[in-house]
Tab-separated table of C-alpha atoms in Angstrom:
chain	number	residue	atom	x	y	z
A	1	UNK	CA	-22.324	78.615	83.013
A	2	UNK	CA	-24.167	75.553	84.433
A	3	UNK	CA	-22.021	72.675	85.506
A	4	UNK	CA	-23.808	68.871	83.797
A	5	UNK	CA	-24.478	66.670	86.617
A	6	UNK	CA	-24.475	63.453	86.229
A	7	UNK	CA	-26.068	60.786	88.581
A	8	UNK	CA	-24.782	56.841	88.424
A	9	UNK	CA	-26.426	55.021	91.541
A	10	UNK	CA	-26.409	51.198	91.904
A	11	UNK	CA	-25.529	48.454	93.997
A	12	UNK	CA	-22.392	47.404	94.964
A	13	UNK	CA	-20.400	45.514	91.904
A	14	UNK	CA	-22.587	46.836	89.161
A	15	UNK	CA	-20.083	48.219	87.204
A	16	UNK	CA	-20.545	51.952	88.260
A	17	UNK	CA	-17.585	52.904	88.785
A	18	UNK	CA	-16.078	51.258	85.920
A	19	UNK	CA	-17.999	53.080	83.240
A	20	UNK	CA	-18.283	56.486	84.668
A	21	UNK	CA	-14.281	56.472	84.528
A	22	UNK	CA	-14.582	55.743	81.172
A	23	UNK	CA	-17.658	58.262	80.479
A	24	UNK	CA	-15.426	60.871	82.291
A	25	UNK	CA	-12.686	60.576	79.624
A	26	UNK	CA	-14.873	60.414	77.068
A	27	UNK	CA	-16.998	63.250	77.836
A	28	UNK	CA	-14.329	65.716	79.748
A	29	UNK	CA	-16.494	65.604	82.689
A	30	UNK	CA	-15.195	65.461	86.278
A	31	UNK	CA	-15.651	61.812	87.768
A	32	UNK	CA	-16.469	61.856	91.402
A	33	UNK	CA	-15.907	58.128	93.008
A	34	UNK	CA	-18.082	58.802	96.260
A	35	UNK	CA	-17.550	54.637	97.324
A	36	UNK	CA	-13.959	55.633	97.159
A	37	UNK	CA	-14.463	58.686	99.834
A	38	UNK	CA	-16.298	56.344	102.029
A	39	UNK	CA	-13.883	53.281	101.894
A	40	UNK	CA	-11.174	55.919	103.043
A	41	UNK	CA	-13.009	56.427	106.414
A	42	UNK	CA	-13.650	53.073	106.688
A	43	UNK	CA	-9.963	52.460	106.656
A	44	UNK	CA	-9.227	55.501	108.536
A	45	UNK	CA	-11.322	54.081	111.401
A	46	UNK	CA	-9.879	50.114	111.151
A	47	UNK	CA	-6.538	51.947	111.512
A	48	UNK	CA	-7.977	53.637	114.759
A	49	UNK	CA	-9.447	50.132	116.031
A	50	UNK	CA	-12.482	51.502	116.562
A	51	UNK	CA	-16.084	49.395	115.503
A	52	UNK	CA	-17.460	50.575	112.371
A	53	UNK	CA	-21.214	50.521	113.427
A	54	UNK	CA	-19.991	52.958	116.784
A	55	UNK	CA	-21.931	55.548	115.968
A	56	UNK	CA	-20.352	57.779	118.747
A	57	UNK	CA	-16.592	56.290	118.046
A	58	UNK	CA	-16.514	57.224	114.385
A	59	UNK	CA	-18.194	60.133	115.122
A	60	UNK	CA	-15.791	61.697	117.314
A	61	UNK	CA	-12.476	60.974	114.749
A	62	UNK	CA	-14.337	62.321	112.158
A	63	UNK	CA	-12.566	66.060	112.401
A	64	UNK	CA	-9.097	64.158	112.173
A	65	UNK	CA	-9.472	62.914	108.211
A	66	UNK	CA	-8.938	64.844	105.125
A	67	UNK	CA	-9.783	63.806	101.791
A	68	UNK	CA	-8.499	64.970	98.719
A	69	UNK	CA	-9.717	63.634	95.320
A	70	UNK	CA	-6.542	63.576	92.441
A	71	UNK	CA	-6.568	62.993	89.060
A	72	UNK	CA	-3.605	61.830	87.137
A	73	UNK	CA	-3.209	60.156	83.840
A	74	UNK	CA	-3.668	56.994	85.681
A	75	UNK	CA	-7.176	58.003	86.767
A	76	UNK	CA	-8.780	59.296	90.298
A	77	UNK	CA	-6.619	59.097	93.136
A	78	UNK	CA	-7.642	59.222	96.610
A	79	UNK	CA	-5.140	60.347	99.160
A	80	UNK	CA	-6.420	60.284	103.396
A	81	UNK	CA	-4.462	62.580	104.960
A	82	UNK	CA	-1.974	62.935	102.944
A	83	UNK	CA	-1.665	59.612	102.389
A	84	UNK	CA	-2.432	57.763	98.751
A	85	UNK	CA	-4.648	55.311	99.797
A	86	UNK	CA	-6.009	53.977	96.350
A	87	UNK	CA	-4.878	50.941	95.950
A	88	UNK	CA	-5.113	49.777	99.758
A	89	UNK	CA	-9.090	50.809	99.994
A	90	UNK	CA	-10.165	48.081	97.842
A	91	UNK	CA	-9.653	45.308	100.004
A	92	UNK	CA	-12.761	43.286	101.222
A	93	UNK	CA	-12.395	44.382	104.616
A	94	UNK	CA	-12.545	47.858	103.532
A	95	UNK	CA	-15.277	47.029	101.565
A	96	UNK	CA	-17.271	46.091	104.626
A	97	UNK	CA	-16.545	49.030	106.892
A	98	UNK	CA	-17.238	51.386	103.805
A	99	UNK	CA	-20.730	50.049	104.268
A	100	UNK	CA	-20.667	50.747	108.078
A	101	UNK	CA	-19.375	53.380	108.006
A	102	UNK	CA	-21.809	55.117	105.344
A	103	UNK	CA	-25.366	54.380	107.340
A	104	UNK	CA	-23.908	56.929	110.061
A	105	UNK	CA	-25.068	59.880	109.460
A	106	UNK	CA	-22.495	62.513	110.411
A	107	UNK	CA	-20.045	60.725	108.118
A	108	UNK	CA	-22.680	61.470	105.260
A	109	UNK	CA	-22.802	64.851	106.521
A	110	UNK	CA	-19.108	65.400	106.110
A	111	UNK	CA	-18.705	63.890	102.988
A	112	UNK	CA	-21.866	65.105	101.001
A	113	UNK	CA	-21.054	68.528	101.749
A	114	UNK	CA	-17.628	67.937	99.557
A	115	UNK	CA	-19.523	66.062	97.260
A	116	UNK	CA	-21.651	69.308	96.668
A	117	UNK	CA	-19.286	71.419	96.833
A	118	UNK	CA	-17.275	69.705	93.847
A	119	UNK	CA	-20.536	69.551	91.925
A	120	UNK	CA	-20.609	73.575	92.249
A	121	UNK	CA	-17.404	74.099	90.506
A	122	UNK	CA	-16.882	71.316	87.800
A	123	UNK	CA	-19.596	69.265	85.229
A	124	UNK	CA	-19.259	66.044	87.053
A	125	UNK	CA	-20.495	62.437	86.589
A	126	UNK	CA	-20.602	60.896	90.185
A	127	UNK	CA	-21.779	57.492	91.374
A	128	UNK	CA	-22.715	55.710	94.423
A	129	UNK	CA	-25.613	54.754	96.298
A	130	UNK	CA	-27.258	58.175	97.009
A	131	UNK	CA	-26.351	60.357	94.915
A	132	UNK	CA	-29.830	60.846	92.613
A	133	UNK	CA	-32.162	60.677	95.642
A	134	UNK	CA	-29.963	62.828	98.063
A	135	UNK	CA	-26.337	64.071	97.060
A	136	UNK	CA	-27.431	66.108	93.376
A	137	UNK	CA	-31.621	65.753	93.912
A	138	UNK	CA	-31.650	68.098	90.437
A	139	UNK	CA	-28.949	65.838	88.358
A	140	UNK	CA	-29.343	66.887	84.645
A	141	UNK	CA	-29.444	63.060	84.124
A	142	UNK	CA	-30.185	60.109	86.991
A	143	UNK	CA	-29.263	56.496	86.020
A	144	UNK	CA	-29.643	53.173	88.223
A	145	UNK	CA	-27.524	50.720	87.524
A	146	UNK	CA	-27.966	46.904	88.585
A	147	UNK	CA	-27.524	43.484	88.033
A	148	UNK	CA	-28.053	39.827	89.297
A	149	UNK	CA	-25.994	39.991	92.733
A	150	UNK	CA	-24.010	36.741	91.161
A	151	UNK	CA	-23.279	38.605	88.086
A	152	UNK	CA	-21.671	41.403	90.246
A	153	UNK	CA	-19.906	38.794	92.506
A	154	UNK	CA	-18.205	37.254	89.572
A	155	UNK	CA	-17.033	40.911	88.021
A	156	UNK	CA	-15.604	41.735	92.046
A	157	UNK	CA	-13.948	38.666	92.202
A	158	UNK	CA	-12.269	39.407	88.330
A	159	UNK	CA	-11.226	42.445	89.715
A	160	UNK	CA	-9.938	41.592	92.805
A	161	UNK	CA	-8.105	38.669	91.315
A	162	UNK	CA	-6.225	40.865	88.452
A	163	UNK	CA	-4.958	42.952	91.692
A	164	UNK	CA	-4.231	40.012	93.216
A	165	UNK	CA	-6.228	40.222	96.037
A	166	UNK	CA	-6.186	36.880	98.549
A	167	UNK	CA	-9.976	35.935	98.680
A	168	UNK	CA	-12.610	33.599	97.209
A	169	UNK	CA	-15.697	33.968	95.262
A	170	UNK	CA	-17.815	32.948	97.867
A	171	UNK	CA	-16.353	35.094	99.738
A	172	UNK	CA	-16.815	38.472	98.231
A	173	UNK	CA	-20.593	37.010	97.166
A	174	UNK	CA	-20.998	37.226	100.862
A	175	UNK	CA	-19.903	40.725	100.984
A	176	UNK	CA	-21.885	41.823	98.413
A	177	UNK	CA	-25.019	40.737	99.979
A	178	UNK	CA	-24.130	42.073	102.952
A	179	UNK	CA	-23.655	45.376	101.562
A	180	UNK	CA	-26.851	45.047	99.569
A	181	UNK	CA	-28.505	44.855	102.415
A	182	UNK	CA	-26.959	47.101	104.527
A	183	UNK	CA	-27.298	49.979	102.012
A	184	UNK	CA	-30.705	49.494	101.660
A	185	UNK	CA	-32.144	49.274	105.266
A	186	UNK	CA	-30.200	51.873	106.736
A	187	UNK	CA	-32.556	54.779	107.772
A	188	UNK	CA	-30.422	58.139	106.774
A	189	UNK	CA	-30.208	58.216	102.636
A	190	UNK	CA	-30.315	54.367	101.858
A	191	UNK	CA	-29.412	53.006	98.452
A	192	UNK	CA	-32.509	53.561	96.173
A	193	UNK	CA	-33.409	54.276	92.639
A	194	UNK	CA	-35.038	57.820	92.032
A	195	UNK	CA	-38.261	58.126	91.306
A	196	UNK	CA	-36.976	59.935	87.601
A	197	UNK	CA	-33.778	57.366	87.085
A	198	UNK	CA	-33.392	55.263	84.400
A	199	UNK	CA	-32.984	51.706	85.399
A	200	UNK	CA	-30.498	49.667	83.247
A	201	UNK	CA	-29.743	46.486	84.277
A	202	UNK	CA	-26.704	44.867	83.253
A	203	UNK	CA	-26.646	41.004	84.164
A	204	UNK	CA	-24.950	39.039	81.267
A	205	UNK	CA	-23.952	42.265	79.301
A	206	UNK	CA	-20.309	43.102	78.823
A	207	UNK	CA	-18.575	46.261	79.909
A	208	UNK	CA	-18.495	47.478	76.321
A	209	UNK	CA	-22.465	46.807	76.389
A	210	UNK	CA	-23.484	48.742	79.659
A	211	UNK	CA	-20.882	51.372	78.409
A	212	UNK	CA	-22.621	52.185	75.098
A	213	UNK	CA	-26.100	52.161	76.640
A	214	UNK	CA	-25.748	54.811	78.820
A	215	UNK	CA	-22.979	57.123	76.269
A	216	UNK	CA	-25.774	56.792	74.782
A	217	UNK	CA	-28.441	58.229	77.172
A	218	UNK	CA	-25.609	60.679	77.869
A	219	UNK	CA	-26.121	62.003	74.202
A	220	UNK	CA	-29.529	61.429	74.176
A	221	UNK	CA	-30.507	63.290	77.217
A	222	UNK	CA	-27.750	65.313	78.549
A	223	UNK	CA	-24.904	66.516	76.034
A	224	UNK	CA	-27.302	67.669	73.202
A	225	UNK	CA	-29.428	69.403	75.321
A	226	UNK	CA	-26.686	71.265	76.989
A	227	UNK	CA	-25.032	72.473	74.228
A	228	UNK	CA	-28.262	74.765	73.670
A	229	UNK	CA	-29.143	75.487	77.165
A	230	UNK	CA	-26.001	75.820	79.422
């Protein structure tokens, strides 16, 4: 039996993450939070004190983390070494070093291979910042999702404020355009659309909005045609 594989790429804050939770559910697919594997390095390395951008520093710890990917009524849980880490990955800081930490190359390595590897064994939707152009090339279905970097400033800070994180909107602005841009001018699997993803932008749009859209290219696209070919 084929596994559906299901590609959600986008810029930080765009809601990916969000709706593919909710497609999971919906659907009975797998959801695979790939941001989340990469903010658990990132903290695994603050931990360590060593610089996110050291290249040869992160590098050399890599062989000491283990991530496992949970899921409990409550949703996806990521535990680092045996630690439950999903709550304390969320944190601006980690938000940052999740972004270093991803343009090194032999942490993509390590982490796309598990990415793979889940896609093998389960009908998955996955999201991130690679994951139609380099983690699942041959996704049943690609989708880009986007919107005006203020837009997704103003959901993060919604978010962050609800867990009551201690920042400020200008603040996590700032981080988003620094992951923007960090994401896209790295050299080893950047964030960019496919050349056969759908873009669907999302500024002003509610969640219940950019959910229906793409259930809807779901159905379109991927459910109906699965149901006579898999």
């Amino acid at each position: 039996m084929n596994m559906i594989q299901i590609a959600l790429d986008g810029p930080s804050g765009a809601g990916k993450s969000t709706i593919a939770k909710k497609i999971a559910n919906q659907l009975g697919l797998v959801y695979i939070d790939t941001g989340a594997m990469y903010r658990a390095v990132g903290l695994f390395v603050l931990k360590k004190g060593i610089q996110t951008k050291d290249i040869e520093g992160v590098g050399a710890v890599l062989d000491q983390i283990t991530i496992d990917i949970h899921h409990d009524p409550s949703g996806q849980q990521i535990v680092l070494n045996g630690e439950n880490v999903t709550d304390s990955i969320r944190t601006p800081e980690v938000s940052i070093a999740a972004s270093d930490v991803s343009a090194i190359p032999s942490v993509r390595i390590k982490l796309v291979e598990l990415q793979r590897d889940l896609a093998k064994h389960h009908s998955v939707i996955m999201d991130g910042r690679d994951i139609g152009t380099y983690v699942l090339p041959d996704a049943k279905l690609k989708i880009f999702l986007t919107a005006a970097v203020e837009n997704r400033a103003e959901r993060r800070y919604d978010e962050l404020m609800l867990k009551k994180v201690d920042t400020t909107y200008d603040d996590v602005l700032k981080d988003i355009k620094y992951r923007d841009d960090n994401d896209s001018s790295r050299a080893y699997a950047p964030l960019k659309q496919a050349d056969d993803a759908i873009l669907i932008d999302t500024t002003g749009n509610s969640f219940e909005q950019s959910y229906e859209i793409i259930l809807k290219l779901i159905a379109d696209q991927v459910i109906h045609v699965c149901d006579e070919d898999c």
